[in-house]
mmCIF file with all atom_site columns, C-alpha atoms in Angstrom:
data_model
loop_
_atom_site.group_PDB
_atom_site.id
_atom_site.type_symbol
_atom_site.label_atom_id
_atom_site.label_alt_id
_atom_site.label_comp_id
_atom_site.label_asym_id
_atom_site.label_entity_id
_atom_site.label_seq_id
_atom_site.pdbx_PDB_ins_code
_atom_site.Cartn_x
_atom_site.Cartn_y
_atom_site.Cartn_z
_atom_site.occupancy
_atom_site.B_iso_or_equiv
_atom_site.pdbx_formal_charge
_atom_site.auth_seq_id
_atom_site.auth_comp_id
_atom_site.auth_asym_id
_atom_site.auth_atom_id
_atom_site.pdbx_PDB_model_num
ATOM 1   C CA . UNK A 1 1   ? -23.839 68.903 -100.846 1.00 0.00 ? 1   UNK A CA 1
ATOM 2   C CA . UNK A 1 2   ? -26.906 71.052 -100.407 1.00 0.00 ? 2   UNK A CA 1
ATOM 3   C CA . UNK A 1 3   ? -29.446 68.655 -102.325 1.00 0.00 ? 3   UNK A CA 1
ATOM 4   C CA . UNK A 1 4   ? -28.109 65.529 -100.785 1.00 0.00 ? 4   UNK A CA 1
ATOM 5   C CA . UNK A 1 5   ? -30.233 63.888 -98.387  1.00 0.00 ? 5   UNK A CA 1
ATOM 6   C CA . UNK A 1 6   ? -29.496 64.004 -94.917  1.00 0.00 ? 6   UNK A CA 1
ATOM 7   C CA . UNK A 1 7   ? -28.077 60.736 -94.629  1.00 0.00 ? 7   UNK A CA 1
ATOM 8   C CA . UNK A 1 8   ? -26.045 60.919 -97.608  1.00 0.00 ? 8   UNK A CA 1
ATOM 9   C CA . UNK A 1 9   ? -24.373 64.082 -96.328  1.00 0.00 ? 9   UNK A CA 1
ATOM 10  C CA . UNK A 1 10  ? -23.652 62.533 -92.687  1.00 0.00 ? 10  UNK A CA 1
ATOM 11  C CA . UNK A 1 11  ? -21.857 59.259 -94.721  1.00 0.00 ? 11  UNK A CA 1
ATOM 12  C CA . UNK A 1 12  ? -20.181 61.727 -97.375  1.00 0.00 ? 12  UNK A CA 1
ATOM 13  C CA . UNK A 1 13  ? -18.804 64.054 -94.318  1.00 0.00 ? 13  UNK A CA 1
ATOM 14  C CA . UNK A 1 14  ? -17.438 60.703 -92.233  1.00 0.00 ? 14  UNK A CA 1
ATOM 15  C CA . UNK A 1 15  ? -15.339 59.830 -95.003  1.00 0.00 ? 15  UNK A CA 1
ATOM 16  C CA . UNK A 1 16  ? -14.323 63.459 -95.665  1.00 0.00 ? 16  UNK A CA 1
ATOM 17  C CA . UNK A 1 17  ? -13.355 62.817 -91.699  1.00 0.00 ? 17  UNK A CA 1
ATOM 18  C CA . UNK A 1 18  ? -11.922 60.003 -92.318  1.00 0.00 ? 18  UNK A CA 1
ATOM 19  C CA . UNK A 1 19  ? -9.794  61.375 -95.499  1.00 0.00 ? 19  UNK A CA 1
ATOM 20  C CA . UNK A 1 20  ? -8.556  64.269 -93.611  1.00 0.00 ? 20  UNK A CA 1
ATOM 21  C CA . UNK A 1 21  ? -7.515  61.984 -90.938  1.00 0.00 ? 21  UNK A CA 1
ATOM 22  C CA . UNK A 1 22  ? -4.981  59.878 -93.059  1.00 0.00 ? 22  UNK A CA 1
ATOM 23  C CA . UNK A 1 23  ? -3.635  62.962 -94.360  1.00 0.00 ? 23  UNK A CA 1
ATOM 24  C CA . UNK A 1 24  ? -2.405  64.062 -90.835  1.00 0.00 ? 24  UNK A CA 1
ATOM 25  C CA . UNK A 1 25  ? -1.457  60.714 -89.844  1.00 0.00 ? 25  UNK A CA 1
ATOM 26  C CA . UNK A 1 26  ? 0.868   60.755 -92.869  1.00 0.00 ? 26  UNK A CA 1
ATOM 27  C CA . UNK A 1 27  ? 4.220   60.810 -91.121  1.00 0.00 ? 27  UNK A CA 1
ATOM 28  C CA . UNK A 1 28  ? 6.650   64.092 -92.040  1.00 0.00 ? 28  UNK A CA 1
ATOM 29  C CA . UNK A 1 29  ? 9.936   61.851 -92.206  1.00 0.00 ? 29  UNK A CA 1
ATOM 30  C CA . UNK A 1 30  ? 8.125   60.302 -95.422  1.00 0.00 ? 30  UNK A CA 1
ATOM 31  C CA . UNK A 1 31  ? 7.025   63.416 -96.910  1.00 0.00 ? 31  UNK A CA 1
ATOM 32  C CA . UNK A 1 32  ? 9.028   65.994 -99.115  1.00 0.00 ? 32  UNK A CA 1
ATOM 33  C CA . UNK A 1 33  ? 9.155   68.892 -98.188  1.00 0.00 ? 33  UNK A CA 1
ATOM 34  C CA . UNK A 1 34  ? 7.024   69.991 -101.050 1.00 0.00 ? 34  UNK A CA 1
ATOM 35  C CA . UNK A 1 35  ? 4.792   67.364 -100.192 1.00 0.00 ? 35  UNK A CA 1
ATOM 36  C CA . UNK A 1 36  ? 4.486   68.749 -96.250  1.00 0.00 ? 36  UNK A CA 1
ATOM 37  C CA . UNK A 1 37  ? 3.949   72.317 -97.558  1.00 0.00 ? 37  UNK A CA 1
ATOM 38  C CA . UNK A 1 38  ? 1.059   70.919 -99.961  1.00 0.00 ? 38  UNK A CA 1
ATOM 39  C CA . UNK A 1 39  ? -0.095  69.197 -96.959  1.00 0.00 ? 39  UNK A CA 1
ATOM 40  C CA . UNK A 1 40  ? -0.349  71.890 -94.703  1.00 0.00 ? 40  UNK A CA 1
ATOM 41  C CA . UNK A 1 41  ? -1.554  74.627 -97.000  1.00 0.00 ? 41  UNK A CA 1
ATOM 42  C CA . UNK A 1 42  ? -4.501  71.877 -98.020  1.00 0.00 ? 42  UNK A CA 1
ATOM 43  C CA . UNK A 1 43  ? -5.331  71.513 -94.557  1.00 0.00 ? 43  UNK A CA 1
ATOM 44  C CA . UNK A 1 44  ? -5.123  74.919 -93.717  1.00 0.00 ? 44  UNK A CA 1
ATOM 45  C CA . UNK A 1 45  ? -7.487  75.404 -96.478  1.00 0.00 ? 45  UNK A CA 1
ATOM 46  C CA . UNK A 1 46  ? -10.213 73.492 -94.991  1.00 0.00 ? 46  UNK A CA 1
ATOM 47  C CA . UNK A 1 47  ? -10.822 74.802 -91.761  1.00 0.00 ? 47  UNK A CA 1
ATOM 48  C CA . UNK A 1 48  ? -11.327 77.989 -94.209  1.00 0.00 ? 48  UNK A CA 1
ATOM 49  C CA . UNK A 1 49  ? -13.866 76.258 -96.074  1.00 0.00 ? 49  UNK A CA 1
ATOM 50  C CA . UNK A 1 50  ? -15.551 73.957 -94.315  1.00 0.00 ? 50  UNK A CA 1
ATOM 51  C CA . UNK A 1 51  ? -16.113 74.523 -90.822  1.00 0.00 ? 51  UNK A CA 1
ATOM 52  C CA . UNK A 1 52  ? -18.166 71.303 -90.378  1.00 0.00 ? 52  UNK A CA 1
ATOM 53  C CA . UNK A 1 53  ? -15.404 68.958 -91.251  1.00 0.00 ? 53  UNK A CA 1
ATOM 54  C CA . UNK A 1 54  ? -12.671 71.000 -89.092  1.00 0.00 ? 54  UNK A CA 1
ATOM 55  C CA . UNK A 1 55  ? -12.137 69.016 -86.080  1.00 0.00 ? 55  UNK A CA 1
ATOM 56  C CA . UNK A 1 56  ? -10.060 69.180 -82.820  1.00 0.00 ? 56  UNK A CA 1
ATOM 57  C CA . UNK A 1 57  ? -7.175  66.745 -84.602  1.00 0.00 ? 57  UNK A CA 1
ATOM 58  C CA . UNK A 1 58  ? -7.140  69.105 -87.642  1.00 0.00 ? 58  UNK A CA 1
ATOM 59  C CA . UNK A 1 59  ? -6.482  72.029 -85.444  1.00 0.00 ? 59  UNK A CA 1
ATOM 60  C CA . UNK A 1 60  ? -4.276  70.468 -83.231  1.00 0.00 ? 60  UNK A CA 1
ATOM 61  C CA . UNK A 1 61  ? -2.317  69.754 -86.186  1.00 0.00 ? 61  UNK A CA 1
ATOM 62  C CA . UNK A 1 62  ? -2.181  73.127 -87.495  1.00 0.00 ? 62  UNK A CA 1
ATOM 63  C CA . UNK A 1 63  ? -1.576  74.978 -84.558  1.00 0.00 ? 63  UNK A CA 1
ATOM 64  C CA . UNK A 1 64  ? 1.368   72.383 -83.850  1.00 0.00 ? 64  UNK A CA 1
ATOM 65  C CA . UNK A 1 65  ? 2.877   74.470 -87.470  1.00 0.00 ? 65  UNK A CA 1
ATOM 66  C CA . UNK A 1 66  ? 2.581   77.994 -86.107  1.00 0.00 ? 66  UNK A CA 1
ATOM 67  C CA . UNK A 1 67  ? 6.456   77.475 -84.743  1.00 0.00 ? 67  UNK A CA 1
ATOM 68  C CA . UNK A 1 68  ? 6.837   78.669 -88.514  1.00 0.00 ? 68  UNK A CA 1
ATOM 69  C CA . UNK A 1 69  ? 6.572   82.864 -88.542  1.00 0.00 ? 69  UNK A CA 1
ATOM 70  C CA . UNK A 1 70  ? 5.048   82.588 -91.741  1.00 0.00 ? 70  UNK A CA 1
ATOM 71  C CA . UNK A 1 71  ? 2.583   80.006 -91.351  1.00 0.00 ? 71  UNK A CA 1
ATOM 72  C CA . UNK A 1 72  ? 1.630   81.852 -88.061  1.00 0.00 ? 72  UNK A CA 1
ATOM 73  C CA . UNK A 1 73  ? 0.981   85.051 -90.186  1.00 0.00 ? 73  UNK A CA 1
ATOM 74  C CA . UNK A 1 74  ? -1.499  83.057 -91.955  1.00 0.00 ? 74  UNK A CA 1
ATOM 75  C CA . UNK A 1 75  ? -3.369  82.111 -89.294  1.00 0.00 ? 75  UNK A CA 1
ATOM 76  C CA . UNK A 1 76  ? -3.641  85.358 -87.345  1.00 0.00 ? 76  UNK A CA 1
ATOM 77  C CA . UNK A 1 77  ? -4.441  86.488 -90.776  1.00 0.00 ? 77  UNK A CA 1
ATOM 78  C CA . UNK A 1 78  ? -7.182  84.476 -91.549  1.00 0.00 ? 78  UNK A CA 1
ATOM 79  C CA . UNK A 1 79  ? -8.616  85.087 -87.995  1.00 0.00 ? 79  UNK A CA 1
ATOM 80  C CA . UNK A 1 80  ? -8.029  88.953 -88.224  1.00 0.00 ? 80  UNK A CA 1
ATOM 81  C CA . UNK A 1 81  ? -9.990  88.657 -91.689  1.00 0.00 ? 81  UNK A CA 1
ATOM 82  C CA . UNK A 1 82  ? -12.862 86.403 -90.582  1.00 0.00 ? 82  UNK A CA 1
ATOM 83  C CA . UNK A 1 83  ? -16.517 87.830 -89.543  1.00 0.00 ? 83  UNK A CA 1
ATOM 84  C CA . UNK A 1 84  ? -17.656 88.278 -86.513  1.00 0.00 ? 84  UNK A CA 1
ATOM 85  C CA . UNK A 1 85  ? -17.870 86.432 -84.570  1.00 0.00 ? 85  UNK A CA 1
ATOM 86  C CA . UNK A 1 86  ? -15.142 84.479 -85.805  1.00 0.00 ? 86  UNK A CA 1
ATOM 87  C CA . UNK A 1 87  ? -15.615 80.868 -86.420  1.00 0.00 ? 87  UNK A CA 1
ATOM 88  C CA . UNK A 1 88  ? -15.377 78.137 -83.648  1.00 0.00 ? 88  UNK A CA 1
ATOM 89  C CA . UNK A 1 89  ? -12.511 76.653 -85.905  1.00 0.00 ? 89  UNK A CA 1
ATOM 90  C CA . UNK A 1 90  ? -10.863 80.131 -86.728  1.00 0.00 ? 90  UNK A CA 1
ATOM 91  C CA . UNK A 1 91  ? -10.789 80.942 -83.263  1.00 0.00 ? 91  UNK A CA 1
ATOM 92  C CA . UNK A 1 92  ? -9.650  77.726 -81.375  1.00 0.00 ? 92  UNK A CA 1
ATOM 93  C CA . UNK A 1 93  ? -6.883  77.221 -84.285  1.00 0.00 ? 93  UNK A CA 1
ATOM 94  C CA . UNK A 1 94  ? -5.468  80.966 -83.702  1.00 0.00 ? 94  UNK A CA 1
ATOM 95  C CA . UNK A 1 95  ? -5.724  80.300 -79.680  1.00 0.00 ? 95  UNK A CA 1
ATOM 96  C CA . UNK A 1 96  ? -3.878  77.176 -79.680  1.00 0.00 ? 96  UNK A CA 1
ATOM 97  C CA . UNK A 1 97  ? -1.412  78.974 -81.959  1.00 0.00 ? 97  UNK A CA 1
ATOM 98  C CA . UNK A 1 98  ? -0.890  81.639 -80.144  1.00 0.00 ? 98  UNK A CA 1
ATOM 99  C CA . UNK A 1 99  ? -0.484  78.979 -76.976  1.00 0.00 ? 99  UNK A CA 1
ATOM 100 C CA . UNK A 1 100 ? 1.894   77.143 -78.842  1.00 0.00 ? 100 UNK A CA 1
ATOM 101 C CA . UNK A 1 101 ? 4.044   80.413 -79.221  1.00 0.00 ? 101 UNK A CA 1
ATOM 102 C CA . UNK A 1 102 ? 3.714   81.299 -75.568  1.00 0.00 ? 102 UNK A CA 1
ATOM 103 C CA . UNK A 1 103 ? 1.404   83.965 -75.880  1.00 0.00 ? 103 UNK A CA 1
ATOM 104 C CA . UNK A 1 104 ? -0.986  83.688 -73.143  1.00 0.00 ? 104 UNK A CA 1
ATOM 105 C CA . UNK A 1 105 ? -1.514  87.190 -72.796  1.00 0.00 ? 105 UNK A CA 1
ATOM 106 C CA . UNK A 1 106 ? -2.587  87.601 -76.202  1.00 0.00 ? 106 UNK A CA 1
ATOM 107 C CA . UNK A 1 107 ? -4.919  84.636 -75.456  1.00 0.00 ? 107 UNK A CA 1
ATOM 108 C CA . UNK A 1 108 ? -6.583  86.645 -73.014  1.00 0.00 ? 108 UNK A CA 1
ATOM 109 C CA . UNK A 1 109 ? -7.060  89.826 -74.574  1.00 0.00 ? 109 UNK A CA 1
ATOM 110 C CA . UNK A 1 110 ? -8.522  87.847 -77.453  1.00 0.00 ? 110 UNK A CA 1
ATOM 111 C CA . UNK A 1 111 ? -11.128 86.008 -75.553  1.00 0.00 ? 111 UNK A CA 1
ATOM 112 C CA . UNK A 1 112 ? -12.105 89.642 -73.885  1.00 0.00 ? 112 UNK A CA 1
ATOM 113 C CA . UNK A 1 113 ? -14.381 89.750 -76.320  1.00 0.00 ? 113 UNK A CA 1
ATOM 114 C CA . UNK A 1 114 ? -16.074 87.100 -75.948  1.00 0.00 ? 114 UNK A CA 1
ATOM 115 C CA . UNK A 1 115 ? -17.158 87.534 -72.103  1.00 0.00 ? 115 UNK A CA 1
ATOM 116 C CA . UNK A 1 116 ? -20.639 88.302 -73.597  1.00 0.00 ? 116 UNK A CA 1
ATOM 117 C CA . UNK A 1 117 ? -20.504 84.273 -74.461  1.00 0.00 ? 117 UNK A CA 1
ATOM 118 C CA . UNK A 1 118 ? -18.936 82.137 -71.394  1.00 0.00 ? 118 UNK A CA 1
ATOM 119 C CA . UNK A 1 119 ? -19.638 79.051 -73.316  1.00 0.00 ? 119 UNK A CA 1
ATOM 120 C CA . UNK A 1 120 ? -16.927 79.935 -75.900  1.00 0.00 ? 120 UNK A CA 1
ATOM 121 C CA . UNK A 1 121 ? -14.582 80.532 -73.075  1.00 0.00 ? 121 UNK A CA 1
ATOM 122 C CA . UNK A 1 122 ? -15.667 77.515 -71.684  1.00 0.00 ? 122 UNK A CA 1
ATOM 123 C CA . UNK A 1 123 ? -15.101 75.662 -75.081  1.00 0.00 ? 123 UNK A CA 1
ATOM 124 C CA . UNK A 1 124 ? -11.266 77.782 -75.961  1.00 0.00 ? 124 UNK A CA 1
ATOM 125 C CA . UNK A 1 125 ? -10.094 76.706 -72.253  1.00 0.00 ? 125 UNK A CA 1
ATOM 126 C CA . UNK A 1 126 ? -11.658 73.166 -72.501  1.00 0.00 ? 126 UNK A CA 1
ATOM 127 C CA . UNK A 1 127 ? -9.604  73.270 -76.325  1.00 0.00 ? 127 UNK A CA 1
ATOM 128 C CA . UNK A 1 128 ? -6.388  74.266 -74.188  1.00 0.00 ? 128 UNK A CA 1
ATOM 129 C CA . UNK A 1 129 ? -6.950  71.876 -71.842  1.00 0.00 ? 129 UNK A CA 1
ATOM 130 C CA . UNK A 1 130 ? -7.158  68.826 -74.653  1.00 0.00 ? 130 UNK A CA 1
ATOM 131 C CA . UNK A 1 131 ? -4.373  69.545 -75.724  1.00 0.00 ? 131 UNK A CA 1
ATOM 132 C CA . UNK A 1 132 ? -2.274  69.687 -72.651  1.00 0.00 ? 132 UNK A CA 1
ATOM 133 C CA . UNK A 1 133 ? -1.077  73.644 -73.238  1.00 0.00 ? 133 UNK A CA 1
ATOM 134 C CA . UNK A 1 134 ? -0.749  73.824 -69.499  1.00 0.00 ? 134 UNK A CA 1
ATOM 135 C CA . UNK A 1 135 ? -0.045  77.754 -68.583  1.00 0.00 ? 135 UNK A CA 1
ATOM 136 C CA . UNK A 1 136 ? -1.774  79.435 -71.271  1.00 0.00 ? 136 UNK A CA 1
ATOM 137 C CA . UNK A 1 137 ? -5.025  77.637 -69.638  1.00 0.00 ? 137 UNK A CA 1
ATOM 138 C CA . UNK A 1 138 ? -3.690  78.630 -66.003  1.00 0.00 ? 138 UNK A CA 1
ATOM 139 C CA . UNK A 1 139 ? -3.191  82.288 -67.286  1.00 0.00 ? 139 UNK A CA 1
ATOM 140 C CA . UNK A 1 140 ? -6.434  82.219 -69.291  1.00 0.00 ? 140 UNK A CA 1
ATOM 141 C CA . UNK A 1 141 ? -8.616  80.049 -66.708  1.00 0.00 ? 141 UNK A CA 1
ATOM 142 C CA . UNK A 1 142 ? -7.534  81.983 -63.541  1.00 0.00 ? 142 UNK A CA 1
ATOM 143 C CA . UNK A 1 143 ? -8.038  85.586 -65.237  1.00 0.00 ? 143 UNK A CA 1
ATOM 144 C CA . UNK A 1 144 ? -11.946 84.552 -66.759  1.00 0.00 ? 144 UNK A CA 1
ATOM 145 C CA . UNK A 1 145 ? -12.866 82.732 -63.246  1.00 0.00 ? 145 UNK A CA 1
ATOM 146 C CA . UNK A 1 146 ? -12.089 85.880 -61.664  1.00 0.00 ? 146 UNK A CA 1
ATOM 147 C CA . UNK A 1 147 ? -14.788 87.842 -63.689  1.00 0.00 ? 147 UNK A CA 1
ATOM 148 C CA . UNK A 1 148 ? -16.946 85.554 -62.437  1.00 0.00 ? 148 UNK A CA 1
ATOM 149 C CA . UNK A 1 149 ? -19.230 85.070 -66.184  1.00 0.00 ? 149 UNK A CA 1
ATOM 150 C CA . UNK A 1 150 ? -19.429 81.278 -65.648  1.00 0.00 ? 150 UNK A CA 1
ATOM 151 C CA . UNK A 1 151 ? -21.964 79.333 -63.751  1.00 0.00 ? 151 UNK A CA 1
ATOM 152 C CA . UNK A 1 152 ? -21.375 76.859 -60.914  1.00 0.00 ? 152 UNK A CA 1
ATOM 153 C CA . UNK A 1 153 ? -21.059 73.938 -62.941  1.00 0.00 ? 153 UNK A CA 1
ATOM 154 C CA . UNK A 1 154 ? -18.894 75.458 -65.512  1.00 0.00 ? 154 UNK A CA 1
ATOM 155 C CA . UNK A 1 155 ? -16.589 76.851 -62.618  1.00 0.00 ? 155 UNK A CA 1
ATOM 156 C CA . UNK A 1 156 ? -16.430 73.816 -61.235  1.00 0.00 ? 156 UNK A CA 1
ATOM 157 C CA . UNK A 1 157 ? -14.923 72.095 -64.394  1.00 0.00 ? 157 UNK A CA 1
ATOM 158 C CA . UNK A 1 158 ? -12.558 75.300 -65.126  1.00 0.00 ? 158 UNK A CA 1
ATOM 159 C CA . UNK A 1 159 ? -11.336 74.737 -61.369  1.00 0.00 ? 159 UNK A CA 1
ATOM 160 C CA . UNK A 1 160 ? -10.936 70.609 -61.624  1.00 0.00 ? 160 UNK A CA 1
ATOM 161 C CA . UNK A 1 161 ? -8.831  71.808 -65.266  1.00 0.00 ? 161 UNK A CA 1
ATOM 162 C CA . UNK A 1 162 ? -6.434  74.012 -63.255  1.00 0.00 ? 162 UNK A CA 1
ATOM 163 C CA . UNK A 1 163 ? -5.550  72.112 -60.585  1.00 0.00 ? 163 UNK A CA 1
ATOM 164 C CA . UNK A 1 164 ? -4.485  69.383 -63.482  1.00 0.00 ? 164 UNK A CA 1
ATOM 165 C CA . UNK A 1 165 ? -2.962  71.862 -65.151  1.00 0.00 ? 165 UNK A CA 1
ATOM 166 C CA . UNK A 1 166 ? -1.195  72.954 -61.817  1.00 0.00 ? 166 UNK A CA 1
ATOM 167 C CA . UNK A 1 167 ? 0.053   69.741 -61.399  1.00 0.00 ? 167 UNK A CA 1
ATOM 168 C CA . UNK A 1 168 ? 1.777   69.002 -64.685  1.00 0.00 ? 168 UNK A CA 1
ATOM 169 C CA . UNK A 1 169 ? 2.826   72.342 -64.872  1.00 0.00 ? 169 UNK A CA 1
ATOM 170 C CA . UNK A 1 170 ? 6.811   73.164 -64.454  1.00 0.00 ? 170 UNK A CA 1
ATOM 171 C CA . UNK A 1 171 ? 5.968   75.991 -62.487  1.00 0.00 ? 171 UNK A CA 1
ATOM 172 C CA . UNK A 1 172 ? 6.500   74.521 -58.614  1.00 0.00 ? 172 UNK A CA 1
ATOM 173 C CA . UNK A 1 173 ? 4.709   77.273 -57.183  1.00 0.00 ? 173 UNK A CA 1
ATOM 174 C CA . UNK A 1 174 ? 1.594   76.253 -58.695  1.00 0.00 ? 174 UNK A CA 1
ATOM 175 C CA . UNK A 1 175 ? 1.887   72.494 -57.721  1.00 0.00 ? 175 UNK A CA 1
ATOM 176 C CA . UNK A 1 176 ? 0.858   73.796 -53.834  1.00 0.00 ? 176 UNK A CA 1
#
């Protein structure tokens, strides 16, 4: 990929995209189970390999696995393992993991370190927000606006996010 022009590497990484993409879309009921497996640990391979073609639907995807204890492992494996700081990919997969285990908390404590950066804050709540994980981004949102590390424009987008979130949350205390 390295000696390809720049063109030829934007075409060759659509249709990567594009590959990747009918993979997910392949519906389970059709698959073996051997078949899902292969699936999964193929596409868990990539957002090790190539950050570049890891998108939101490819994490979405994963993270929607990490019901599994041992597929979960692997993740918070690969992002205990990664260097710092930890991939965009690596960390938004193991957030929305951890969010789709109900692990808010440990959403937090993760992000701590990142207070140094407020736009990958910005970008893990934004990433919770996508993908409709309503009270891990209430926790998460409500504890980093209260350190105050964002600007007005980014608080103002955090805020309009939790009052959604508020709203389709199944917490009625919230709602008001």
């Amino acid at each position: 990929l390295l000696k390809l022009e720049d063109a030829k590497k934007q075409r060759l990484k659509a249709y990567l995209q594009q590959a990747l993409s009918k993979i997910i879309d392949l519906p389970p009921e059709q698959l073996s189970p051997e078949l899902r497996d292969k699936r999964r640990d193929f596409l868990f391979e990539q957002i090790q390999t190539d950050q570049q073609i890891s998108g939101s639907a490819l994490i979405y995807f994963l993270s929607q696995l990490a019901s599994d204890d041992v597929f979960f492992k692997k993740i918070r494996d690969l992002f205990d393992h990664s260097p710092s700081p930890t991939p965009t990919a690596i960390l938004h997969l193991f957030i929305s993991a951890l969010a789709r285990r109900q692990l808010p908390q440990a959403i937090v404590k993760v992000l701590q370190d990142y207070t140094e950066r407020p736009i990958q804050i910005k970008a893990a709540l934004d990433l919770l927000y996508r993908q409709q994980l309503w009270e891990a981004l209430l926790l998460t949102g409500t504890h980093f606006l209260d350190q105050e590390i964002f600007n007005s424009w980014q608080q103002r987008e955090i805020e309009d996010w939790l009052l959604i979130a508020a709203e389709k949350s199944n917490d009625p205390a919230r709602r008001s």
